[in-house]
Coordinates of C-alpha atoms in Angstrom, one line a residue:
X1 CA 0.0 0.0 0.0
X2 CA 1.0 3.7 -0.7
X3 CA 3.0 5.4 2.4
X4 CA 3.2 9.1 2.7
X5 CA 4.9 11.4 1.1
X6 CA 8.6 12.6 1.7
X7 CA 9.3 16.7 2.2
X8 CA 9.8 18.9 -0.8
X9 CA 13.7 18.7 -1.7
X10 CA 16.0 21.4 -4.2
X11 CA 16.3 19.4 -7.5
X12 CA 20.3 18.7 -7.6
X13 CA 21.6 21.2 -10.1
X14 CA 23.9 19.6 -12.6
X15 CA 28.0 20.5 -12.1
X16 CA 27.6 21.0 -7.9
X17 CA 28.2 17.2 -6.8
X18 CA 24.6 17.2 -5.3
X19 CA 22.7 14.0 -5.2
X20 CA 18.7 13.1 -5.3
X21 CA 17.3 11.5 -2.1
X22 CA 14.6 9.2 -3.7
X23 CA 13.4 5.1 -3.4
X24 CA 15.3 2.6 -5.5
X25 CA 11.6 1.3 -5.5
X26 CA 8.5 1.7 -7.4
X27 CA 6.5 4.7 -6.6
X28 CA 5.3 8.2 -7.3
X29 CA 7.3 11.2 -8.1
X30 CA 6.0 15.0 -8.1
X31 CA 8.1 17.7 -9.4
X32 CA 7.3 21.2 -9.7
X33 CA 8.9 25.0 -10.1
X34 CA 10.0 26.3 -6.8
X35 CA 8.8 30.1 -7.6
X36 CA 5.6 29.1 -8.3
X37 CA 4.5 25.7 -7.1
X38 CA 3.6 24.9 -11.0
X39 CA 3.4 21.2 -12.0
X40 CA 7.0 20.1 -14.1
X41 CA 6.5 16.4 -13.8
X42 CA 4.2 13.7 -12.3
X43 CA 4.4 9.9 -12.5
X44 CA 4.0 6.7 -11.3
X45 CA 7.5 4.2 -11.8
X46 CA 9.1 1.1 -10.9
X47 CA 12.0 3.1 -10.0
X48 CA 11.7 6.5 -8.3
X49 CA 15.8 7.4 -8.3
X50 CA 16.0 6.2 -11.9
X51 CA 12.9 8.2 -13.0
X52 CA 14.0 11.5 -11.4
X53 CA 17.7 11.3 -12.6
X54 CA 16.7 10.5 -16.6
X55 CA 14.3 13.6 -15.9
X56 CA 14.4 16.2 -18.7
X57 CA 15.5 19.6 -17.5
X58 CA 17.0 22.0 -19.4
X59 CA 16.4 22.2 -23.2
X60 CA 20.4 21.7 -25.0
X61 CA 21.2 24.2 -28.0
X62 CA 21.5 22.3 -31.6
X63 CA 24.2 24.4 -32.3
X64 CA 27.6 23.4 -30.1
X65 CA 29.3 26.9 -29.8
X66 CA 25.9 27.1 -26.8
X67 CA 26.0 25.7 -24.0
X68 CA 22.8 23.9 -22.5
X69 CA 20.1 26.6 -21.4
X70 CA 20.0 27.5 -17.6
X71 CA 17.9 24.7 -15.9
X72 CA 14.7 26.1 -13.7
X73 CA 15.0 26.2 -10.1
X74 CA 12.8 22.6 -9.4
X75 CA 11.3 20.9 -6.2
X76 CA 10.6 17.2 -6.1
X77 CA 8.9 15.0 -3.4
X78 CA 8.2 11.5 -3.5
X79 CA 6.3 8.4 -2.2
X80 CA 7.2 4.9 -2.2
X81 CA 5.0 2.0 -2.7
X82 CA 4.9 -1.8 -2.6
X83 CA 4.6 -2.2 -6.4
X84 CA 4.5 -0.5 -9.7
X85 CA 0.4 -1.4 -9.6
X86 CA -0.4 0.4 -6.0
X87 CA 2.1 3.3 -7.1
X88 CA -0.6 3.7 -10.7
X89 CA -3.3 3.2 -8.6
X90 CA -2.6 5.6 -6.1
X91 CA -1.3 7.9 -9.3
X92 CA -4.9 7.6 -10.8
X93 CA -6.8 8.6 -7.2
X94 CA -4.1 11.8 -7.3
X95 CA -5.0 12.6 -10.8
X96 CA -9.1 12.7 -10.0
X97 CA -8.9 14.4 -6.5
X98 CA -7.4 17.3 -8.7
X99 CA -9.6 17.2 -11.5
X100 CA -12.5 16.7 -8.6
X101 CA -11.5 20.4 -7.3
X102 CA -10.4 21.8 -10.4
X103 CA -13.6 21.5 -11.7
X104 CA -15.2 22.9 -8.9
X105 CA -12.8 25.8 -8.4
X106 CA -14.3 26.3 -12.0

């Protein structure tokens, strides 16, 4: 069964030897812009370290005279679960309590 979640942590920024705190376990993953408590990235995984490190963050120029763009400042939490099945499950219940009160904030 689903456990609770962890406390929001500063997304390692690349280059400053800083590591992610996260289950080696399937689970649920939330990560959002620190300034503005905007969704980034939501999911349920079989691996919650692996999922957050292949994360996405920073857009990289085409052209190789650029360096990569300057990555946002990120917060992630996460939630670790028995199996990949509770972590969707408990995903799915997330997903429609929001859309529950988003459409009644409407």
């Amino acid at each position: 069964m689903i456990t609770t979640w962890s406390e929001w942590k500063r997304y390692p920024r690349a280059g400053r030897g800083e590591n992610l705190e996260a289950p080696i376990s399937p689970g649920i993953y939330e990560v959002r812009f620190a300034a503005t408590g905007a969704l980034h990235s939501f999911g349920a995984v079989d691996n919650v370290a692996q999922a957050l490190a292949l994360l996405p963050m920073a857009a990289r120029s085409w052209f190789s005279r650029r360096g990569p763009a300057q990555m946002p400042d990120l917060e992630y939490r996460t939630c670790a679960t028995s199996t990949k099945a509770d972590a969707k499950a408990a995903a799915e219940r997330m997903i429609g309590r929001r859309e529950t009160y988003l459409s009644g904030a409407a």
